[in-house]
Every structure is written in structure tokens, then in C-alpha cells.
Amino acid sequence: MASQDIIARSATTTVPPSVRQQQEVAKLIDTTKCIGCKACQVACSEWNELRDEVGHNHGTYDNPQDLTAETWTLMRFTEHERDDGNLEWLIRKDGCMHCAEPGCLKACPSPGAIIKHANGIVDFNQDHCIGCGYCITGCPFNIPRISQKDHKAYKCTLCSDRVTVGLEPACVKTCPTGAIVFGSKDEMKVHAAERIVDLKSRGYDKAGLYDPDGVGGTHVMYVLHHADTPKLYAGPAGPAGDQPFGGVVEGLHQAAGAAGHGRGGIGRVLPLCAGWPPASRRGGAPHAGG
């Protein structure tokens, strides 16, 4: 995307050039339509030319077991016991949420390593990344990963290269059930509202939209059966007005922000000295399952 589309850069107070008016975009993921086929996960890998180690994970359908520098989209499966004693599968497509107020951008100490576009997409520029891991600390959703190959941070780009030329993200194009749709954020909210009305008419009284206010809203949203308890879906905590994940991660974020911006530089060194980020978040091999 052109520089006229950038509205924020990490670690800089430089005013961006005159920003062209752009409509905010969003990806809506309807967990009630997802069948867990992993087509979106494969499409992401194919389009971005990523090849992660598959491995063997016993007792789970998640494969790999976690996001890595070479897995930007991951299907997460949760077996949930309902109040009536029956089991149901809760399946969620995990990846960057593209926050309106991105914690990764605020925490990053390297100028221009993280940028936010006028359409809402948050992107990483590996040419400016110093591999400090502060984006990991700042992310309330635990998304970015540091590559063991080049020591740079990686995550879902919302296919910014495709969106720039008028195409939808690869995961959206490949979804066989229409569980992933893409368009303006306003359109996606209308689409979600219609879907929620339909779900409630069929007995899902707690159905709702996950678009957390704690990060100013996101440009990746979910329709959930159990919107009152989003943590059931192996990931986002809530309710939607709360800080996602809260507690420990938010505390780390605040500490990083205080130490890493103009306070003797110690905040930039501390995570590396302390072995941060941990191996599980550096893009290495995931722990063996079961």
C-alpha cells in the first residue's frame, strides 16, 4: 500500500503524509458455520508461501499446536460440555485481530516496523524489525511470533497485498461454507446482526458479535454461539467490553510501554536478557501434545 494509506507507525511521532480517505475493512468469521476443514489454514500457507512442520499432536485436532512464524492462521478445536451433558465442537480460526488500537504498534521500539493503514489493516515491516519481541508483549491476543530463521516478527497481514488490488483475503476466497466473509466494517456488522437474529430464533440465546472495545474494536470479528463466554473458543476472553485476555498480558503490556519508550533503554534490553520471548513464541517447534 502507498504511504498515503498509512495512518500510524511504531516508535515515531512523525506525522504521516496526507492520508487518502479509505473505507475501513473487516473480516467476519462465523463460528456457527465453520466445519473445521482447515481450507483457510491451507490457503494462508499457500498464498504466503509458508511451510511449517506439521508434526504429530495426540489428543487434539490443532496442527501445528500453536501459531508460529510460519503458521499465521490456525484452526483451534474445543470440545465443550453443555449444560444438558451433551458435547459440542467449538471451532475458531485464530490469527491477528487487526486492532483499531494495536498494542503491538504501541509497544514496538523500532520506527516503522509496525504500521497501521487507513483501512484498518495492521502490518509488520520485517526490514525494520529488530526481533526484540515487544510486539508479542504488547499483543493482548498472543499473536505475533519471532522466526528462528531471521529473528523477525510475523503474523497474519489480512492479505494486504490482495486487498490493495481489490481482492479478498485468501482464507475468505477458499472457505467452502461462507463462514468467512470480507468487506467494509459497517457491512460486516450488518451481516453479523442479521446472522445473530437468525441464531437467536433457533435457540442460541447467547449468540453475539465479538468486537472487543478494549482495543477500540477489531478488523477481524467473530459471530459466536456463546458470546457471553468467548473464552470457551480457546482464545479470546471477554465479554466484548473487557480487555482481551486481561490480567497478566495486559500487565506486561503496560510494563513494556513504560520501560521501552524513553526510559534509559533498559526496557528494550530486559525482555531479551530474560529469555523473552519464550521458545513457544519464537516460531520454534511446538510442544508435543498429549
mmCIF file of C-alpha atoms in Angstrom:
data_model
loop_
_atom_site.group_PDB
_atom_site.id
_atom_site.type_symbol
_atom_site.label_atom_id
_atom_site.label_comp_id
_atom_site.label_asym_id
_atom_site.label_seq_id
_atom_site.Cartn_x
_atom_site.Cartn_y
_atom_site.Cartn_z
ATOM 1 C CA MET A 1 0.000 0.000 0.000
ATOM 2 C CA ALA A 2 1.138 3.567 -0.690
ATOM 3 C CA SER A 3 2.485 5.824 2.056
ATOM 4 C CA GLN A 4 -0.704 7.894 1.726
ATOM 5 C CA ASP A 5 -2.590 4.945 3.216
ATOM 6 C CA ILE A 6 -0.525 4.753 6.441
ATOM 7 C CA ILE A 7 -2.021 6.484 9.471
ATOM 8 C CA ALA A 8 0.376 5.270 12.207
ATOM 9 C CA ARG A 9 3.949 3.952 12.527
ATOM 10 C CA SER A 10 5.627 2.341 15.512
ATOM 11 C CA ALA A 11 8.139 4.316 17.614
ATOM 12 C CA THR A 12 7.752 7.581 15.730
ATOM 13 C CA THR A 13 5.969 10.880 16.229
ATOM 14 C CA THR A 14 6.393 11.841 12.589
ATOM 15 C CA VAL A 15 3.080 12.952 11.153
ATOM 16 C CA PRO A 16 2.105 10.666 8.227
ATOM 17 C CA PRO A 17 1.589 12.310 4.844
ATOM 18 C CA SER A 18 -1.896 13.352 3.845
ATOM 19 C CA VAL A 19 -3.969 10.198 4.208
ATOM 20 C CA ARG A 20 -6.345 9.242 1.452
ATOM 21 C CA GLN A 21 -9.887 8.587 2.578
ATOM 22 C CA GLN A 22 -10.385 4.836 2.768
ATOM 23 C CA GLN A 23 -13.258 2.743 3.997
ATOM 24 C CA GLU A 24 -12.406 0.569 6.967
ATOM 25 C CA VAL A 25 -12.444 -3.113 6.063
ATOM 26 C CA ALA A 26 -13.144 -6.139 8.219
ATOM 27 C CA LYS A 27 -13.176 -9.911 8.097
ATOM 28 C CA LEU A 28 -16.132 -11.592 9.776
ATOM 29 C CA ILE A 29 -15.705 -15.180 10.951
ATOM 30 C CA ASP A 30 -18.939 -17.023 11.708
ATOM 31 C CA THR A 31 -18.009 -19.864 14.050
ATOM 32 C CA THR A 32 -21.529 -21.264 13.699
ATOM 33 C CA LYS A 33 -20.885 -22.054 10.030
ATOM 34 C CA CYS A 34 -17.312 -23.342 10.405
ATOM 35 C CA ILE A 35 -16.832 -27.082 9.784
ATOM 36 C CA GLY A 36 -13.147 -27.175 10.746
ATOM 37 C CA CYS A 37 -11.944 -28.233 7.295
ATOM 38 C CA LYS A 38 -8.772 -26.096 7.579
ATOM 39 C CA ALA A 39 -9.088 -24.840 3.999
ATOM 40 C CA CYS A 40 -8.411 -21.315 5.273
ATOM 41 C CA GLN A 41 -5.275 -22.513 7.044
ATOM 42 C CA VAL A 42 -4.006 -24.144 3.855
ATOM 43 C CA ALA A 43 -4.908 -21.123 1.713
ATOM 44 C CA CYS A 44 -2.950 -18.830 4.027
ATOM 45 C CA SER A 45 0.056 -21.117 3.791
ATOM 46 C CA GLU A 46 -0.180 -21.351 0.002
ATOM 47 C CA TRP A 47 -0.648 -17.649 -0.704
ATOM 48 C CA ASN A 48 2.130 -16.551 1.648
ATOM 49 C CA GLU A 49 4.445 -19.425 0.660
ATOM 50 C CA LEU A 50 4.712 -20.716 4.219
ATOM 51 C CA ARG A 51 5.801 -24.261 5.038
ATOM 52 C CA ASP A 52 5.623 -25.176 8.706
ATOM 53 C CA GLU A 53 6.486 -28.518 10.277
ATOM 54 C CA VAL A 54 3.274 -30.485 10.705
ATOM 55 C CA GLY A 55 4.329 -32.959 13.377
ATOM 56 C CA HIS A 56 2.061 -35.296 15.354
ATOM 57 C CA ASN A 57 -0.261 -33.973 18.048
ATOM 58 C CA HIS A 58 -2.093 -36.593 20.074
ATOM 59 C CA GLY A 59 -5.432 -35.757 21.649
ATOM 60 C CA THR A 60 -6.080 -32.628 19.570
ATOM 61 C CA TYR A 61 -7.003 -31.674 16.029
ATOM 62 C CA ASP A 62 -4.910 -28.495 16.255
ATOM 63 C CA ASN A 63 -1.926 -28.921 13.947
ATOM 64 C CA PRO A 64 0.501 -27.279 14.440
ATOM 65 C CA GLN A 65 -0.327 -26.931 18.096
ATOM 66 C CA ASP A 66 0.145 -23.174 18.101
ATOM 67 C CA LEU A 67 0.746 -20.206 15.831
ATOM 68 C CA THR A 68 4.328 -19.888 14.606
ATOM 69 C CA ALA A 69 6.340 -17.608 12.341
ATOM 70 C CA GLU A 70 5.305 -19.940 9.510
ATOM 71 C CA THR A 71 1.703 -20.549 10.586
ATOM 72 C CA TRP A 72 -0.247 -17.289 10.556
ATOM 73 C CA THR A 73 -3.683 -18.920 10.613
ATOM 74 C CA LEU A 74 -4.556 -21.815 12.906
ATOM 75 C CA MET A 75 -7.778 -23.705 13.468
ATOM 76 C CA ARG A 76 -8.461 -24.266 17.160
ATOM 77 C CA PHE A 77 -10.824 -27.033 18.281
ATOM 78 C CA THR A 78 -12.549 -27.143 21.666
ATOM 79 C CA GLU A 79 -14.806 -29.927 22.936
ATOM 80 C CA HIS A 80 -17.372 -28.168 25.120
ATOM 81 C CA GLU A 81 -19.757 -29.906 27.522
ATOM 82 C CA ARG A 82 -23.134 -28.198 27.503
ATOM 83 C CA ASP A 83 -25.467 -27.824 30.477
ATOM 84 C CA ASP A 84 -27.522 -30.786 29.253
ATOM 85 C CA GLY A 85 -24.449 -33.032 29.368
ATOM 86 C CA ASN A 86 -24.018 -33.286 25.611
ATOM 87 C CA LEU A 87 -20.803 -32.318 23.876
ATOM 88 C CA GLU A 88 -20.397 -29.781 21.081
ATOM 89 C CA TRP A 89 -17.449 -28.733 18.969
ATOM 90 C CA LEU A 90 -16.459 -25.077 19.156
ATOM 91 C CA ILE A 91 -14.107 -24.283 16.281
ATOM 92 C CA ARG A 92 -12.315 -20.971 15.839
ATOM 93 C CA LYS A 93 -9.965 -19.619 13.192
ATOM 94 C CA ASP A 94 -7.110 -17.969 15.098
ATOM 95 C CA GLY A 95 -4.895 -15.180 13.768
ATOM 96 C CA CYS A 96 -4.232 -11.455 14.025
ATOM 97 C CA MET A 97 -7.271 -9.405 15.049
ATOM 98 C CA HIS A 98 -6.028 -6.158 13.430
ATOM 99 C CA CYS A 99 -6.967 -3.984 16.401
ATOM 100 C CA ALA A 100 -8.127 -0.404 15.958
ATOM 101 C CA GLU A 101 -5.736 0.486 18.792
ATOM 102 C CA PRO A 102 -2.961 -2.091 18.242
ATOM 103 C CA GLY A 103 -0.924 -2.850 21.341
ATOM 104 C CA CYS A 104 1.875 -4.288 19.201
ATOM 105 C CA LEU A 105 2.355 -0.942 17.443
ATOM 106 C CA LYS A 106 2.376 0.969 20.729
ATOM 107 C CA ALA A 107 4.926 -1.391 22.283
ATOM 108 C CA CYS A 108 7.309 -1.645 19.307
ATOM 109 C CA PRO A 109 10.536 0.387 19.798
ATOM 110 C CA SER A 110 11.678 0.217 16.152
ATOM 111 C CA PRO A 111 10.496 3.091 13.916
ATOM 112 C CA GLY A 112 8.290 1.849 11.103
ATOM 113 C CA ALA A 113 8.465 -1.846 11.984
ATOM 114 C CA ILE A 114 4.702 -1.885 12.537
ATOM 115 C CA ILE A 115 2.294 0.262 10.558
ATOM 116 C CA LYS A 116 -1.438 0.777 10.542
ATOM 117 C CA HIS A 117 -3.249 1.531 7.299
ATOM 118 C CA ALA A 118 -6.235 3.814 6.884
ATOM 119 C CA ASN A 119 -8.431 0.807 6.085
ATOM 120 C CA GLY A 120 -7.622 -0.728 9.486
ATOM 121 C CA ILE A 121 -5.035 -3.334 8.477
ATOM 122 C CA VAL A 122 -2.065 -3.619 10.855
ATOM 123 C CA ASP A 123 1.075 -4.782 9.069
ATOM 124 C CA PHE A 124 4.644 -5.716 10.004
ATOM 125 C CA ASN A 125 7.654 -4.433 8.045
ATOM 126 C CA GLN A 126 10.387 -7.007 8.581
ATOM 127 C CA ASP A 127 13.019 -4.672 7.091
ATOM 128 C CA HIS A 128 12.705 -2.525 10.230
ATOM 129 C CA CYS A 129 12.088 -5.318 12.758
ATOM 130 C CA ILE A 130 14.836 -5.774 15.379
ATOM 131 C CA GLY A 131 13.433 -9.010 16.823
ATOM 132 C CA CYS A 132 13.011 -7.657 20.359
ATOM 133 C CA GLY A 133 9.654 -9.376 20.903
ATOM 134 C CA TYR A 134 7.867 -6.321 22.279
ATOM 135 C CA CYS A 135 5.061 -6.814 19.767
ATOM 136 C CA ILE A 136 4.417 -10.147 21.457
ATOM 137 C CA THR A 137 4.348 -8.486 24.867
ATOM 138 C CA GLY A 138 2.018 -5.767 23.620
ATOM 139 C CA CYS A 139 -0.471 -8.055 21.883
ATOM 140 C CA PRO A 140 -3.456 -8.930 24.101
ATOM 141 C CA PHE A 141 -4.336 -11.828 21.796
ATOM 142 C CA ASN A 142 -0.920 -13.568 21.870
ATOM 143 C CA ILE A 143 -0.465 -13.483 18.080
ATOM 144 C CA PRO A 144 2.980 -12.372 16.770
ATOM 145 C CA ARG A 145 5.811 -14.888 16.597
ATOM 146 C CA ILE A 146 9.569 -14.442 16.179
ATOM 147 C CA SER A 147 11.165 -16.562 13.444
ATOM 148 C CA GLN A 148 14.150 -18.679 14.432
ATOM 149 C CA LYS A 149 15.447 -18.279 10.878
ATOM 150 C CA ASP A 150 15.749 -14.498 10.554
ATOM 151 C CA HIS A 151 14.728 -13.344 14.064
ATOM 152 C CA LYS A 152 11.927 -11.166 12.693
ATOM 153 C CA ALA A 153 8.303 -10.965 13.853
ATOM 154 C CA TYR A 154 5.490 -12.385 11.711
ATOM 155 C CA LYS A 155 1.691 -12.568 11.796
ATOM 156 C CA CYS A 156 -1.379 -12.501 9.547
ATOM 157 C CA THR A 157 -1.318 -9.492 7.205
ATOM 158 C CA LEU A 158 -5.027 -9.728 6.322
ATOM 159 C CA CYS A 159 -3.618 -10.292 2.835
ATOM 160 C CA SER A 160 -2.857 -6.573 2.487
ATOM 161 C CA ASP A 161 -1.246 -7.304 -0.886
ATOM 162 C CA ARG A 162 -4.505 -8.796 -2.176
ATOM 163 C CA VAL A 163 -6.742 -6.163 -0.592
ATOM 164 C CA THR A 164 -4.675 -3.396 -2.221
ATOM 165 C CA VAL A 165 -5.672 -4.632 -5.684
ATOM 166 C CA GLY A 166 -9.306 -5.259 -4.811
ATOM 167 C CA LEU A 167 -9.125 -8.953 -3.933
ATOM 168 C CA GLU A 168 -10.448 -10.606 -0.798
ATOM 169 C CA PRO A 169 -8.054 -12.379 1.608
ATOM 170 C CA ALA A 170 -7.043 -15.904 0.579
ATOM 171 C CA CYS A 171 -8.830 -17.502 3.534
ATOM 172 C CA VAL A 172 -12.093 -15.789 2.579
ATOM 173 C CA LYS A 173 -11.861 -16.921 -1.031
ATOM 174 C CA THR A 174 -11.299 -20.559 -0.133
ATOM 175 C CA CYS A 175 -13.886 -21.076 2.648
ATOM 176 C CA PRO A 176 -16.425 -23.638 1.348
ATOM 177 C CA THR A 177 -19.258 -22.778 3.768
ATOM 178 C CA GLY A 178 -19.178 -18.980 3.690
ATOM 179 C CA ALA A 179 -18.061 -18.896 7.315
ATOM 180 C CA ILE A 180 -15.530 -16.165 6.458
ATOM 181 C CA VAL A 181 -16.690 -13.023 4.689
ATOM 182 C CA PHE A 182 -14.925 -9.749 3.906
ATOM 183 C CA GLY A 183 -16.000 -6.195 3.185
ATOM 184 C CA SER A 184 -16.377 -2.824 4.862
ATOM 185 C CA LYS A 185 -16.622 -2.970 8.635
ATOM 186 C CA ASP A 186 -20.077 -1.420 8.544
ATOM 187 C CA GLU A 187 -21.269 -4.067 6.086
ATOM 188 C CA MET A 188 -19.805 -6.850 8.211
ATOM 189 C CA LYS A 189 -21.590 -5.557 11.307
ATOM 190 C CA VAL A 190 -24.894 -5.550 9.443
ATOM 191 C CA HIS A 191 -24.194 -9.072 8.164
ATOM 192 C CA ALA A 192 -23.366 -10.206 11.713
ATOM 193 C CA ALA A 193 -26.510 -8.629 13.159
ATOM 194 C CA GLU A 194 -28.688 -10.489 10.656
ATOM 195 C CA ARG A 195 -26.930 -13.744 11.445
ATOM 196 C CA ILE A 196 -27.316 -13.234 15.194
ATOM 197 C CA VAL A 197 -31.066 -12.651 14.821
ATOM 198 C CA ASP A 198 -31.290 -15.931 12.910
ATOM 199 C CA LEU A 199 -29.272 -17.815 15.535
ATOM 200 C CA LYS A 200 -31.386 -16.497 18.395
ATOM 201 C CA SER A 201 -34.530 -17.547 16.570
ATOM 202 C CA ARG A 202 -33.141 -21.088 16.566
ATOM 203 C CA GLY A 203 -32.400 -21.260 20.278
ATOM 204 C CA TYR A 204 -28.937 -19.706 20.584
ATOM 205 C CA ASP A 205 -29.977 -17.020 23.062
ATOM 206 C CA LYS A 206 -26.382 -16.026 23.859
ATOM 207 C CA ALA A 207 -25.296 -15.569 20.233
ATOM 208 C CA GLY A 208 -23.471 -12.321 19.582
ATOM 209 C CA LEU A 209 -20.648 -10.424 17.904
ATOM 210 C CA TYR A 210 -17.093 -10.405 19.258
ATOM 211 C CA ASP A 211 -15.602 -6.965 18.521
ATOM 212 C CA PRO A 212 -13.860 -6.012 21.795
ATOM 213 C CA ASP A 213 -13.955 -2.390 22.918
ATOM 214 C CA GLY A 214 -10.799 -2.933 24.976
ATOM 215 C CA VAL A 215 -8.682 -2.445 21.839
ATOM 216 C CA GLY A 216 -11.009 0.046 20.187
ATOM 217 C CA GLY A 217 -12.676 -2.702 18.203
ATOM 218 C CA THR A 218 -11.050 -5.049 15.719
ATOM 219 C CA HIS A 219 -10.990 -5.568 11.966
ATOM 220 C CA VAL A 220 -11.386 -9.311 12.425
ATOM 221 C CA MET A 221 -14.660 -10.110 14.177
ATOM 222 C CA TYR A 222 -16.444 -13.288 15.246
ATOM 223 C CA VAL A 223 -20.052 -14.414 15.386
ATOM 224 C CA LEU A 224 -20.182 -16.740 18.409
ATOM 225 C CA HIS A 225 -22.871 -19.112 19.702
ATOM 226 C CA HIS A 226 -21.754 -18.317 23.249
ATOM 227 C CA ALA A 227 -20.853 -14.634 23.006
ATOM 228 C CA ASP A 228 -21.222 -14.275 26.783
ATOM 229 C CA THR A 229 -18.245 -16.618 27.328
ATOM 230 C CA PRO A 230 -15.877 -16.207 24.346
ATOM 231 C CA LYS A 231 -13.018 -17.860 26.246
ATOM 232 C CA LEU A 232 -14.738 -21.192 25.507
ATOM 233 C CA TYR A 233 -13.370 -20.899 21.967
ATOM 234 C CA ALA A 234 -9.737 -21.490 23.015
ATOM 235 C CA GLY A 235 -8.761 -17.883 22.820
ATOM 236 C CA PRO A 236 -10.437 -14.524 23.165
ATOM 237 C CA ALA A 237 -11.587 -13.650 26.652
ATOM 238 C CA GLY A 238 -14.413 -11.280 27.339
ATOM 239 C CA PRO A 239 -17.099 -10.105 27.446
ATOM 240 C CA ALA A 240 -16.597 -7.855 24.459
ATOM 241 C CA GLY A 241 -16.113 -4.688 26.501
ATOM 242 C CA ASP A 242 -13.235 -6.105 28.536
ATOM 243 C CA GLN A 243 -9.554 -6.029 27.770
ATOM 244 C CA PRO A 244 -8.901 -9.266 25.839
ATOM 245 C CA PHE A 245 -7.011 -11.772 27.996
ATOM 246 C CA GLY A 246 -6.667 -9.069 30.726
ATOM 247 C CA GLY A 247 -4.546 -9.706 33.810
ATOM 248 C CA VAL A 248 -1.041 -10.942 33.112
ATOM 249 C CA VAL A 249 -0.719 -9.988 29.456
ATOM 250 C CA GLU A 250 -2.142 -6.502 29.983
ATOM 251 C CA GLY A 251 0.268 -6.006 32.875
ATOM 252 C CA LEU A 252 3.191 -6.967 30.663
ATOM 253 C CA HIS A 253 1.944 -4.572 28.009
ATOM 254 C CA GLN A 254 1.857 -1.665 30.452
ATOM 255 C CA ALA A 255 5.304 -2.529 31.769
ATOM 256 C CA ALA A 256 6.720 -2.665 28.267
ATOM 257 C CA GLY A 257 5.164 0.659 27.371
ATOM 258 C CA ALA A 258 6.602 2.356 30.432
ATOM 259 C CA ALA A 259 10.089 0.906 30.171
ATOM 260 C CA GLY A 260 10.555 0.785 26.434
ATOM 261 C CA HIS A 261 9.866 4.364 25.413
ATOM 262 C CA GLY A 262 12.498 6.810 26.501
ATOM 263 C CA ARG A 263 13.446 5.491 29.937
ATOM 264 C CA GLY A 264 17.106 4.706 29.584
ATOM 265 C CA GLY A 265 16.553 1.973 27.035
ATOM 266 C CA ILE A 266 16.510 -0.722 29.708
ATOM 267 C CA GLY A 267 13.033 -1.797 28.672
ATOM 268 C CA ARG A 268 14.316 -2.726 25.218
ATOM 269 C CA VAL A 269 17.014 -4.975 26.632
ATOM 270 C CA LEU A 270 15.171 -6.580 29.532
ATOM 271 C CA PRO A 271 12.967 -8.976 27.518
ATOM 272 C CA LEU A 272 15.999 -10.339 25.669
ATOM 273 C CA CYS A 273 18.032 -10.749 28.860
ATOM 274 C CA ALA A 274 15.140 -12.567 30.490
ATOM 275 C CA GLY A 275 14.862 -15.028 27.612
ATOM 276 C CA TRP A 276 11.861 -13.272 26.112
ATOM 277 C CA PRO A 277 10.039 -14.264 24.070
ATOM 278 C CA PRO A 278 9.816 -17.866 25.290
ATOM 279 C CA ALA A 279 10.632 -20.644 22.853
ATOM 280 C CA SER A 280 6.964 -21.415 22.236
ATOM 281 C CA ARG A 281 6.519 -17.917 20.803
ATOM 282 C CA ARG A 282 9.700 -17.714 18.738
ATOM 283 C CA GLY A 283 8.355 -19.807 15.887
ATOM 284 C CA GLY A 284 10.092 -22.972 17.014
ATOM 285 C CA ALA A 285 8.683 -26.473 17.142
ATOM 286 C CA PRO A 286 5.549 -26.657 19.310
ATOM 287 C CA HIS A 287 5.448 -28.841 22.378
ATOM 288 C CA ALA A 288 4.350 -32.396 21.809
ATOM 289 C CA GLY A 289 0.694 -32.925 22.501
ATOM 290 C CA GLY A 290 -0.873 -35.340 24.954
#
